[in-house]
Short mmCIF file of C-alpha atoms and ligand atoms in Angstrom, two decimals:
data_model
loop_
_atom_site.label_atom_id
_atom_site.label_comp_id
_atom_site.label_asym_id
_atom_site.label_seq_id
_atom_site.Cartn_x
_atom_site.Cartn_y
_atom_site.Cartn_z
CA MET W 600 0.05 -0.05 -0.02
CA ARG W 601 2.67 2.51 -1.30
CA SER W 602 0.50 4.99 -3.01
CA ALA W 603 -1.13 6.08 0.48
CA GLY W 604 1.78 8.52 1.06
CA LYS W 605 5.37 8.61 1.65
CA GLY W 606 5.69 6.57 4.96
CA ARG W 607 7.73 3.40 4.93
CA PHE W 608 8.66 3.44 1.05
CA SER W 609 10.94 5.69 -0.66
CA SER W 610 10.30 4.63 -4.17
CA PRO W 611 7.14 3.81 -6.12
CA ALA W 612 6.13 0.20 -6.89
CA ASP W 613 7.65 -1.25 -10.24
CA PRO W 614 5.19 -0.87 -13.03
CA LYS W 615 5.03 -4.62 -13.50
CA ALA W 616 4.46 -5.26 -9.92
CA ALA W 617 1.81 -2.65 -9.69
CA LYS W 618 0.05 -4.18 -12.80
CA PHE W 619 0.40 -7.52 -11.51
CA SER W 620 -1.13 -7.00 -7.98
CA ARG W 621 -3.97 -4.27 -9.06
CA SER W 622 -7.36 -5.55 -8.50
CA VAL W 623 -9.54 -2.41 -8.79
CA HIS W 624 -10.84 -3.69 -12.27
CA PHE W 625 -12.53 -6.59 -10.58
CA ASP W 626 -13.17 -5.67 -7.08
CA GLN W 627 -14.89 -2.44 -7.73
CA ARG W 628 -17.74 -4.91 -7.72
CA LEU W 629 -17.74 -4.56 -3.95
CA ALA W 630 -17.89 -0.89 -3.82
CA ARG W 631 -21.47 -0.67 -2.50
CA TYR W 632 -20.54 -3.02 0.16
CA ASP W 633 -17.36 -1.25 0.94
CA LEU W 634 -19.16 1.98 1.30
CA ARG W 635 -21.71 0.42 3.62
CA GLY W 636 -19.07 -0.87 5.82
CA SER W 637 -17.28 2.47 5.93
CA ARG W 638 -20.55 4.18 6.99
CA ALA W 639 -21.01 1.80 9.82
CA HIS W 640 -17.47 2.05 10.83
CA ALA W 641 -17.42 5.72 10.88
CA THR W 642 -20.69 5.86 12.80
CA MET W 643 -19.26 3.53 15.27
CA LEU W 644 -15.97 5.61 15.63
CA GLY W 645 -18.24 8.66 16.33
CA ARG W 646 -20.24 6.79 19.10
CA ILE W 647 -16.83 5.85 20.82
CA GLY W 648 -15.44 9.47 20.45
CA VAL W 649 -12.84 8.82 17.98
CA LEU W 650 -14.41 11.12 15.67
CA THR W 651 -16.72 14.13 16.18
CA ARG W 652 -20.50 14.19 15.23
CA LYS W 653 -19.45 16.72 12.64
CA GLU W 654 -16.73 14.44 11.08
CA VAL W 655 -18.95 11.35 11.21
CA ALA W 656 -21.77 13.48 9.19
CA ALA W 657 -19.21 14.83 6.71
CA ILE W 658 -17.84 11.25 6.11
CA VAL W 659 -21.28 9.70 5.76
CA ARG W 660 -22.33 12.49 3.33
CA GLY W 661 -19.05 12.05 1.26
CA LEU W 662 -19.66 8.27 1.02
CA ASP W 663 -23.18 8.81 -0.01
CA GLY W 664 -22.28 11.14 -2.68
CA MET W 665 -19.68 8.56 -4.02
CA GLU W 666 -22.24 5.94 -3.92
CA ARG W 667 -24.34 8.05 -6.27
CA GLU W 668 -21.64 8.57 -8.76
CA ILE W 669 -20.82 4.79 -8.77
CA VAL W 670 -24.18 3.88 -9.31
CA ALA W 671 -24.47 6.59 -12.18
CA GLY W 672 -21.15 5.20 -13.64
CA LYS W 673 -19.54 8.62 -13.07
CA PHE W 674 -16.96 7.63 -10.41
CA ARG W 675 -13.41 7.61 -11.72
CA TRP W 676 -11.54 4.54 -10.65
CA LYS W 677 -7.77 4.99 -10.59
CA ASP W 678 -5.65 2.13 -11.67
CA SER W 679 -2.78 3.77 -9.67
CA LEU W 680 -4.73 3.06 -6.39
CA GLU W 681 -4.58 -0.67 -6.71
CA ASP W 682 -7.94 -1.75 -5.19
CA VAL W 683 -11.56 -0.87 -4.36
CA HIS W 684 -10.81 0.13 -0.73
CA MET W 685 -7.99 2.38 -1.50
CA ASN W 686 -9.88 3.87 -4.42
CA LEU W 687 -12.81 4.81 -2.28
CA GLU W 688 -10.82 6.04 0.74
CA ALA W 689 -8.70 8.27 -1.24
CA ALA W 690 -11.72 9.66 -3.12
CA LEU W 691 -13.38 10.53 0.24
CA THR W 692 -10.28 11.98 1.85
CA GLU W 693 -10.09 14.49 -1.36
CA ARG W 694 -13.65 15.47 -0.70
CA VAL W 695 -13.87 15.29 3.16
CA PRO W 696 -10.61 16.07 5.22
CA ALA W 697 -12.03 13.71 8.17
CA GLY W 698 -11.96 11.00 5.63
CA ALA W 699 -8.15 10.57 6.61
CA LYS W 700 -9.56 9.29 9.99
CA LEU W 701 -11.88 6.70 8.47
CA HIS W 702 -9.11 3.89 8.55
CA THR W 703 -8.86 4.10 12.32
CA GLY W 704 -8.90 0.78 13.73
CA ARG W 705 -9.43 -0.90 10.48
CA SER W 706 -7.37 -2.62 8.00
CA ARG W 707 -8.14 -3.80 4.46
CA ASN W 708 -7.82 -7.26 5.85
CA ASP W 709 -11.05 -7.16 7.88
CA GLN W 710 -12.37 -4.65 5.41
CA VAL W 711 -12.32 -7.03 2.39
CA ALA W 712 -13.51 -9.91 4.38
CA THR W 713 -16.53 -7.84 5.45
CA ASP W 714 -17.19 -6.68 1.96
CA LEU W 715 -17.23 -10.20 0.73
CA ARG W 716 -19.55 -11.42 3.32
CA LEU W 717 -22.11 -8.55 2.64
CA TRP W 718 -21.75 -9.16 -1.09
CA LEU W 719 -22.31 -12.91 -0.68
CA ARG W 720 -25.39 -12.34 1.23
CA ASP W 721 -27.12 -10.51 -1.56
CA GLN W 722 -25.83 -12.78 -4.20
CA ILE W 723 -27.16 -15.82 -2.59
CA ALA W 724 -30.49 -14.25 -1.94
CA GLY W 725 -30.64 -13.83 -5.69
CA ASP W 726 -29.50 -17.28 -6.54
CA ARG W 727 -31.99 -18.68 -4.43
CA GLU W 728 -34.80 -16.76 -6.21
CA ALA W 729 -33.32 -17.87 -9.53
CA ILE W 730 -33.53 -21.51 -8.37
CA ARG W 731 -37.14 -20.93 -7.41
CA THR W 732 -37.83 -19.75 -10.73
CA LEU W 733 -36.42 -22.72 -12.43
CA GLN W 734 -38.45 -25.03 -9.99
CA ARG W 735 -41.60 -23.19 -10.88
CA VAL W 736 -40.94 -23.81 -14.54
CA LEU W 737 -40.37 -27.59 -14.13
CA VAL W 738 -43.40 -27.86 -11.92
CA GLY W 739 -45.51 -25.92 -14.40
CA LEU W 740 -44.24 -28.25 -17.33
CA GLY W 741 -45.09 -31.30 -15.21
CA GLU W 742 -48.58 -29.91 -14.64
CA LYS W 743 -49.15 -28.97 -18.31
CA HIS W 744 -48.23 -32.59 -19.23
CA ARG W 745 -49.31 -34.51 -16.42
CA GLU W 746 -50.61 -37.26 -18.72
CA VAL W 747 -47.46 -37.83 -20.40
CA ILE W 748 -45.80 -41.25 -19.97
CA LEU W 749 -42.13 -42.00 -21.04
CA PRO W 750 -39.58 -44.70 -20.15
CA GLY W 751 -37.65 -44.03 -17.15
CA TYR W 752 -34.00 -45.18 -17.64
CA THR W 753 -31.22 -46.94 -16.02
CA HIS W 754 -27.85 -47.44 -17.95
CA LEU W 755 -29.80 -45.42 -20.44
CA GLN W 756 -31.75 -48.47 -21.30
CA ARG W 757 -35.32 -48.26 -21.07
CA GLY W 758 -36.34 -49.38 -17.53
CA GLN W 759 -39.80 -48.85 -16.53
CA PRO W 760 -42.66 -46.41 -17.14
CA VAL W 761 -42.57 -43.14 -15.41
CA THR W 762 -44.54 -39.97 -15.90
CA LEU W 763 -42.84 -36.82 -17.35
CA ALA W 764 -43.91 -34.91 -14.33
CA HIS W 765 -42.21 -37.36 -12.12
CA HIS W 766 -38.85 -36.98 -14.33
CA PHE W 767 -39.04 -33.24 -13.84
CA LEU W 768 -39.74 -33.22 -10.30
CA ALA W 769 -36.58 -35.33 -9.53
CA TYR W 770 -34.83 -31.96 -10.66
CA VAL W 771 -37.08 -30.02 -8.47
CA GLU W 772 -35.89 -32.06 -5.63
CA MET W 773 -32.24 -31.74 -6.53
CA LEU W 774 -32.67 -27.88 -6.77
CA GLU W 775 -34.27 -27.84 -3.38
CA ARG W 776 -31.34 -29.35 -1.74
CA ASP W 777 -29.27 -26.85 -3.62
CA HIS W 778 -31.54 -24.10 -2.38
CA GLY W 779 -30.85 -25.40 1.17
CA ARG W 780 -27.06 -25.54 0.67
CA LEU W 781 -27.01 -21.87 -0.49
CA LEU W 782 -29.02 -20.82 2.39
CA ASP W 783 -26.71 -22.94 4.75
CA ALA W 784 -23.69 -21.20 3.18
CA ALA W 785 -25.41 -17.81 3.74
CA GLN W 786 -26.10 -18.58 7.42
CA ARG W 787 -22.44 -19.44 8.02
CA ALA W 788 -21.15 -16.19 6.18
CA ASP W 789 -23.31 -14.21 8.36
CA VAL W 790 -20.52 -13.26 10.89
CA MET W 791 -18.89 -9.90 10.83
CA PRO W 792 -15.11 -9.70 10.69
CA LEU W 793 -14.89 -5.88 11.10
CA GLY W 794 -12.87 -5.00 14.04
CA SER W 795 -10.46 -7.88 13.63
CA GLY W 796 -8.15 -5.20 12.12
CA ALA W 797 -5.00 -6.41 10.19
CA LEU W 798 -4.98 -9.77 12.44
CA ALA W 799 -4.95 -8.60 16.02
CA GLY W 800 -7.96 -6.22 16.57
CA SER W 801 -7.14 -2.91 17.98
CA THR W 802 -6.05 -1.05 20.98
CA LEU W 803 -8.81 1.41 20.48
CA LYS W 804 -12.18 0.31 22.10
CA LEU W 805 -14.03 -0.44 19.06
CA ASN W 806 -17.72 -1.06 19.52
CA ARG W 807 -18.16 -4.13 17.27
CA GLU W 808 -21.64 -4.94 18.61
CA MET W 809 -22.72 -1.71 17.34
CA THR W 810 -21.04 -2.03 13.76
CA ARG W 811 -22.71 -5.53 13.59
CA LYS W 812 -26.03 -4.09 14.07
CA LEU W 813 -25.58 -1.42 11.58
CA LEU W 814 -24.57 -3.73 8.90
CA GLY W 815 -27.06 -6.44 9.92
CA PHE W 816 -24.79 -9.41 10.51
CA GLY W 817 -25.98 -12.09 12.75
CA SER W 818 -22.96 -12.21 14.90
CA ILE W 819 -19.35 -11.11 15.31
CA SER W 820 -16.05 -13.05 14.72
CA LYS W 821 -14.58 -14.42 17.87
CA ASN W 822 -10.99 -14.62 16.62
CA SER W 823 -9.26 -11.78 14.84
CA MET W 824 -6.79 -14.04 13.22
CA ASP W 825 -9.43 -16.59 11.81
CA ALA W 826 -11.58 -13.75 10.70
CA VAL W 827 -9.01 -12.12 8.30
CA ALA W 828 -7.75 -15.52 7.02
CA ASP W 829 -10.99 -17.25 6.56
CA ARG W 830 -12.55 -17.81 3.00
CA ASP W 831 -14.47 -20.99 4.14
CA PHE W 832 -17.54 -19.09 3.41
CA LEU W 833 -16.55 -18.57 -0.30
CA VAL W 834 -15.62 -22.25 -0.55
CA GLU W 835 -19.10 -23.28 0.61
CA TYR W 836 -20.56 -21.03 -1.93
CA LEU W 837 -18.43 -22.42 -4.71
CA ALA W 838 -19.05 -25.93 -3.63
CA ALA W 839 -22.86 -25.26 -3.56
CA ALA W 840 -22.64 -23.51 -6.86
CA ALA W 841 -20.60 -26.44 -8.51
CA LEU W 842 -23.16 -28.77 -7.35
CA VAL W 843 -25.95 -26.44 -8.92
CA GLY W 844 -23.90 -26.64 -11.90
CA VAL W 845 -23.72 -30.39 -11.98
CA HIS W 846 -27.54 -30.71 -11.42
CA LEU W 847 -28.06 -28.23 -14.29
CA SER W 848 -25.65 -30.20 -16.46
CA ARG W 849 -27.49 -33.39 -15.90
CA LEU W 850 -30.76 -31.57 -16.63
CA ALA W 851 -29.18 -30.16 -19.85
CA GLU W 852 -27.98 -33.62 -20.77
CA ASP W 853 -31.42 -35.28 -20.41
CA LEU W 854 -33.02 -32.63 -22.43
CA ILE W 855 -30.27 -32.71 -25.35
CA LEU W 856 -31.03 -36.44 -25.55
CA PHE W 857 -34.76 -36.14 -25.45
CA SER W 858 -34.80 -33.42 -28.06
CA SER W 859 -32.60 -35.47 -30.38
CA ALA W 860 -34.27 -37.40 -33.39
CA GLU W 861 -33.29 -40.61 -31.77
CA PHE W 862 -35.56 -39.87 -28.86
CA GLY W 863 -37.93 -37.12 -30.24
CA PHE W 864 -39.70 -36.48 -26.90
CA MET W 865 -39.63 -32.74 -26.72
CA ARG W 866 -37.80 -29.86 -28.55
CA PHE W 867 -36.83 -26.31 -27.33
CA GLY W 868 -38.37 -23.45 -28.65
CA GLU W 869 -36.64 -22.01 -31.50
CA ALA W 870 -35.42 -19.02 -29.56
CA PHE W 871 -33.14 -21.35 -27.53
CA THR W 872 -31.74 -23.26 -30.47
CA THR W 873 -29.47 -22.52 -33.21
CA GLY W 874 -29.16 -23.48 -36.93
CA SER W 875 -25.98 -24.76 -38.52
CA SER W 876 -23.90 -22.81 -40.85
CA LEU W 877 -23.70 -25.79 -43.09
CA MET W 878 -26.61 -28.31 -42.34
CA PRO W 879 -29.90 -26.26 -43.05
CA GLN W 880 -32.18 -28.77 -41.16
CA LYS W 881 -30.34 -28.47 -37.79
CA ARG W 882 -32.04 -27.21 -34.63
CA ASN W 883 -29.25 -27.45 -32.21
CA PRO W 884 -29.80 -27.28 -28.26
CA ASP W 885 -26.94 -24.90 -27.82
CA MET W 886 -28.19 -23.25 -24.43
CA ALA W 887 -28.53 -26.53 -22.83
CA GLU W 888 -25.01 -27.63 -24.24
CA LEU W 889 -23.71 -24.26 -22.81
CA VAL W 890 -25.18 -24.85 -19.52
CA ARG W 891 -23.72 -28.36 -19.42
CA GLY W 892 -20.27 -26.86 -20.49
CA LYS W 893 -20.27 -24.06 -17.83
CA SER W 894 -20.79 -26.38 -15.05
CA GLY W 895 -17.07 -27.38 -15.72
CA ARG W 896 -16.09 -23.65 -14.88
CA LEU W 897 -18.16 -24.01 -11.65
CA MET W 898 -16.20 -26.95 -10.58
CA GLY W 899 -12.92 -25.39 -11.66
CA HIS W 900 -13.56 -22.37 -9.41
CA LEU W 901 -14.13 -24.49 -6.46
CA VAL W 902 -10.82 -26.35 -7.14
CA SER W 903 -9.12 -22.82 -7.56
CA LEU W 904 -9.96 -21.46 -4.27
CA LEU W 905 -9.32 -24.55 -2.36
CA THR W 906 -5.88 -24.81 -3.94
CA VAL W 907 -5.26 -21.07 -3.15
CA LEU W 908 -6.14 -21.76 0.42
CA LYS W 909 -4.31 -25.05 1.27
CA GLY W 910 -1.01 -23.85 2.11
CA LEU W 911 -1.49 -20.45 3.49
CA PRO W 912 0.00 -19.65 6.86
CA LEU W 913 -2.12 -17.44 9.17
CA THR W 914 -3.23 -14.97 8.63
CA TYR W 915 -3.91 -12.65 5.64
CA ASN W 916 -1.72 -13.41 2.56
CA ARG W 917 -1.90 -11.53 -0.72
CA ASP W 918 -2.70 -14.76 -2.22
CA LEU W 919 -6.40 -14.25 -0.86
CA GLN W 920 -6.89 -11.64 -3.61
CA GLU W 921 -7.28 -14.57 -5.75
CA ASP W 922 -10.64 -15.44 -4.28
CA LYS W 923 -12.43 -12.59 -6.03
CA GLU W 924 -12.21 -13.44 -9.80
CA CYS W 925 -13.33 -17.08 -9.33
CA VAL W 926 -16.13 -16.23 -6.93
CA PHE W 927 -17.43 -13.54 -9.11
CA ASP W 928 -17.12 -15.65 -12.21
CA ALA W 929 -18.80 -18.48 -10.39
CA ALA W 930 -21.64 -16.21 -9.31
CA ASP W 931 -22.14 -14.79 -12.78
CA THR W 932 -22.04 -18.40 -14.45
CA LEU W 933 -24.40 -19.64 -11.89
CA ARG W 934 -26.86 -17.08 -12.27
CA SER W 935 -26.93 -16.97 -15.97
CA SER W 936 -27.07 -20.71 -16.24
CA LEU W 937 -30.11 -20.90 -14.00
CA GLU W 938 -31.90 -18.14 -15.86
CA VAL W 939 -31.22 -19.37 -19.15
CA MET W 940 -32.28 -22.82 -18.27
CA ALA W 941 -35.57 -21.78 -16.77
CA ALA W 942 -36.33 -20.08 -19.93
CA ALA W 943 -35.22 -22.77 -22.28
CA VAL W 944 -37.11 -25.40 -20.10
CA ASP W 945 -40.18 -23.26 -20.34
CA SER W 946 -39.84 -23.12 -24.22
CA LEU W 947 -40.07 -26.97 -24.40
CA GLU W 948 -42.75 -28.47 -26.62
CA VAL W 949 -43.55 -32.08 -25.73
CA ASP W 950 -44.46 -34.74 -28.21
CA ALA W 951 -46.79 -36.85 -25.97
CA GLY W 952 -47.03 -39.43 -28.92
CA ALA W 953 -43.36 -39.95 -29.25
CA CYS W 954 -43.13 -40.69 -25.43
CA LEU W 955 -45.89 -43.21 -25.53
CA TYR W 956 -44.35 -44.90 -28.56
CA ALA W 957 -41.03 -45.30 -26.68
CA VAL W 958 -42.74 -46.49 -23.61
CA SER W 959 -45.16 -49.05 -25.25
CA ALA W 960 -42.75 -52.00 -25.51
CA PRO W 961 -44.55 -54.48 -23.00
CA GLU W 962 -41.01 -55.53 -21.83
CA LEU W 963 -40.96 -52.31 -19.61
CA LEU W 964 -43.70 -53.99 -17.54
CA ALA W 965 -41.56 -57.23 -16.94
CA THR W 966 -40.95 -55.91 -13.44
CA ASP W 967 -44.82 -55.39 -12.94
CA VAL W 968 -45.45 -59.11 -14.05
CA ALA W 969 -42.76 -60.36 -11.60
CA ASP W 970 -44.46 -58.42 -8.92
CA ALA W 971 -47.81 -60.01 -9.75
CA LEU W 972 -46.02 -63.43 -9.35
CA VAL W 973 -44.72 -62.32 -6.18
CA ARG W 974 -48.11 -61.14 -4.89
CA ALA W 975 -49.36 -64.80 -5.95
CA GLY W 976 -46.74 -66.43 -3.82
CA LEU W 977 -43.71 -66.94 -5.97
CA PRO W 978 -40.26 -65.93 -4.19
CA PHE W 979 -39.02 -62.75 -6.22
CA ARG W 980 -35.83 -64.53 -7.43
CA LYS W 981 -38.04 -67.21 -9.11
CA ALA W 982 -40.49 -64.74 -10.48
CA HIS W 983 -37.62 -62.80 -11.84
CA GLN W 984 -36.38 -66.03 -13.47
CA VAL W 985 -39.75 -66.82 -15.04
CA VAL W 986 -40.44 -63.47 -16.48
CA GLY W 987 -36.79 -63.46 -17.89
CA ALA W 988 -37.21 -66.82 -19.56
CA ALA W 989 -40.58 -65.37 -20.89
CA VAL W 990 -38.69 -62.48 -22.49
CA ARG W 991 -36.04 -64.90 -23.96
CA GLN W 992 -38.76 -67.08 -25.50
CA ALA W 993 -40.55 -64.05 -27.03
CA GLU W 994 -37.42 -62.69 -28.47
CA GLU W 995 -36.42 -66.16 -29.88
CA SER W 996 -39.74 -66.74 -31.58
CA GLY W 997 -39.73 -63.05 -32.84
CA THR W 998 -42.58 -61.89 -30.80
CA ARG W 999 -43.32 -59.62 -27.69
CA ILE W 1000 -44.12 -60.80 -24.24
CA ASP W 1001 -47.78 -59.49 -24.37
CA ARG W 1002 -48.17 -61.98 -27.25
CA LEU W 1003 -47.24 -64.94 -25.60
CA SER W 1004 -49.92 -67.63 -24.97
CA GLU W 1005 -51.39 -68.31 -21.74
CA GLN W 1006 -49.97 -71.84 -22.05
CA VAL W 1007 -46.37 -70.54 -22.58
CA TRP W 1008 -46.70 -68.70 -19.36
CA GLU W 1009 -48.36 -71.83 -17.74
CA SER W 1010 -45.38 -73.91 -18.71
CA LEU W 1011 -42.91 -71.35 -17.12
CA ALA W 1012 -44.98 -70.88 -13.89
CA PRO W 1013 -47.90 -73.20 -13.35
CA GLY W 1014 -50.97 -71.53 -12.13
CA MET W 1015 -49.71 -68.14 -13.00
CA GLY W 1016 -50.47 -67.67 -16.77
CA ARG W 1017 -53.57 -65.54 -16.10
CA LEU W 1018 -51.75 -63.17 -13.86
CA ALA W 1019 -49.09 -62.26 -16.42
CA GLU W 1020 -51.77 -61.88 -18.99
CA GLU W 1021 -53.74 -59.51 -16.92
CA ILE W 1022 -50.73 -57.16 -16.44
CA LEU W 1023 -49.89 -57.13 -20.25
CA ALA W 1024 -53.58 -57.07 -21.58
CA GLY W 1025 -55.25 -53.95 -23.31
CA SER W 1026 -53.76 -51.27 -25.30
CA PRO W 1027 -50.35 -49.93 -24.26
CA LEU W 1028 -51.80 -46.83 -22.88
CA MET W 1029 -54.32 -48.50 -20.93
CA ARG W 1030 -51.90 -51.13 -19.40
CA LEU W 1031 -49.25 -48.21 -18.70
CA LYS W 1032 -51.94 -46.32 -16.87
CA LYS W 1033 -52.89 -49.25 -14.75
CA ALA W 1034 -49.14 -49.96 -14.25
CA LEU W 1035 -48.55 -46.48 -12.90
CA GLN W 1036 -51.67 -46.64 -10.94
CA ALA W 1037 -50.73 -49.80 -9.28
CA ARG W 1038 -47.84 -47.63 -7.51
CA SER W 1039 -50.07 -45.39 -5.68
CA ALA W 1040 -49.54 -47.07 -2.40
CA VAL W 1041 -45.79 -46.30 -2.53
CA VAL W 1042 -44.62 -42.90 -1.57
CA GLY W 1043 -42.30 -41.41 -4.01
CA ALA W 1044 -43.53 -43.76 -6.95
CA PRO W 1045 -44.67 -42.21 -10.23
CA SER W 1046 -48.34 -43.12 -9.97
CA PHE W 1047 -50.56 -40.32 -11.41
CA SER W 1048 -52.23 -39.57 -8.10
CA GLY W 1049 -48.95 -39.65 -6.26
CA VAL W 1050 -47.27 -37.25 -8.79
CA GLN W 1051 -50.12 -35.00 -8.83
CA LYS W 1052 -50.05 -34.75 -4.91
CA GLU W 1053 -46.39 -33.81 -5.41
CA LEU W 1054 -47.10 -31.21 -7.98
CA THR W 1055 -49.85 -29.73 -5.81
CA GLN W 1056 -47.55 -29.49 -2.72
CA TRP W 1057 -44.62 -27.91 -4.84
CA LYS W 1058 -46.98 -25.46 -6.18
CA LYS W 1059 -48.03 -24.27 -2.82
CA ARG W 1060 -44.45 -24.28 -1.58
CA LEU W 1061 -43.09 -22.29 -4.51
CA ARG W 1062 -45.80 -19.69 -4.32
N1 LIG U 1253 -7.11 -6.21 -2.48
C1 LIG U 1253 -6.75 -6.94 -1.36
C2 LIG U 1253 -7.38 -8.31 -1.32
O1 LIG U 1253 -8.41 -8.40 -1.92
C3 LIG U 1253 -7.20 -6.14 -0.20
C4 LIG U 1253 -6.58 -6.66 1.24
C5 LIG U 1253 -5.06 -6.10 1.03
N2 LIG U 1253 -4.38 -6.27 2.42
C6 LIG U 1253 -3.14 -6.29 2.31
N3 LIG U 1253 -2.56 -6.37 3.53
N4 LIG U 1253 -2.30 -6.03 1.14
O2 LIG U 1253 -7.05 -9.28 -0.64
#
């Protein structure tokens, strides 16, 4: 911090060093929070008699004026002043002589930690709202297509029938956990470092409780060394953000597959797809692909910060300045991914017929047939074997299990032929509806009634 005056240094920083260490081009994002912290700090200094009432008023007025200029884009940031804190302090002191007293009992170390926590609180509040929006869109789409049945997959092989709403609600659940993790991170970040000074507090009788109240923090840090060295709260945010990214990426992947010609279950609205410069017929799901791709950035930022922190001795080290770019980029990436995903999902057009066609193969009810045999007294392993043999026989004779005769079933499981036939009888849609309804007794299973109950509950919760 050479530029603040003569003091310790006789020569200016080397230009390469100054450029290398400068952060004002990215940490000016913290300006509003820095000003808020300064107002609270000045008010507290007034209360404990370090500043006169007039000085406090002049400082606060000066800070307010600066905020207006910043909001209007008129504030002149100076590269020569290294970071946001020094820019704001210098500008204040130019306007208000008492500004020179503002840094009493304060260091940029507790200042930056405070700014970041204040910033994070607002950021997370917005992220949680963006998650809510995406959840609402998913629930809305589930409602709209609540009759649509499609295959549920394991190993990307058709497994059992589910409803489309059930599939979407799986993501609503994931996002709900993300929402909780972000809230959790915000709550743990809700501790005020200000008053910890450079690392060892102050000999002045700072009233930290007063500053805390003014800034609206839940509590005060209890160890000055931890307070200036700690970036756990950012790691937790990055971890939560990375996991949201992973969930969005999985959703994106499902939708990319489902909107391919191979599946054909749905397609994105034109506004969320792009054409090909070469192939005129293309309708590419670029937004979903970008969301999937950007999750890599979110994961990377988490690893970056962990790596920055891992070898640092207590307390503050300049390495910590590297926290900001990854956290800011993560925050922007997270927010835009959530917003674009919500809009893209909202644009989906569903082809119920294609879904039904894909789920119509009677083999998807093989497990249901085995369940019926179990209800009639067969041990599950035996039932599994019987139905497996039926599937093989059907395959070998070039037919499907719903076309096997009662005699074939009888030969595989005496006395059970009619049961198997009952499950497999009727049109695909009828038997699928029956199969889903048969799940209504199991909490969490995709029966129409069970899914409807979930949709209703989510709607209420997300209102
Ligand atoms: N720009 C610095 C950062 O973000 C502020 C703290 C500087 N403190 C110091 N002792 N050099 O980390």
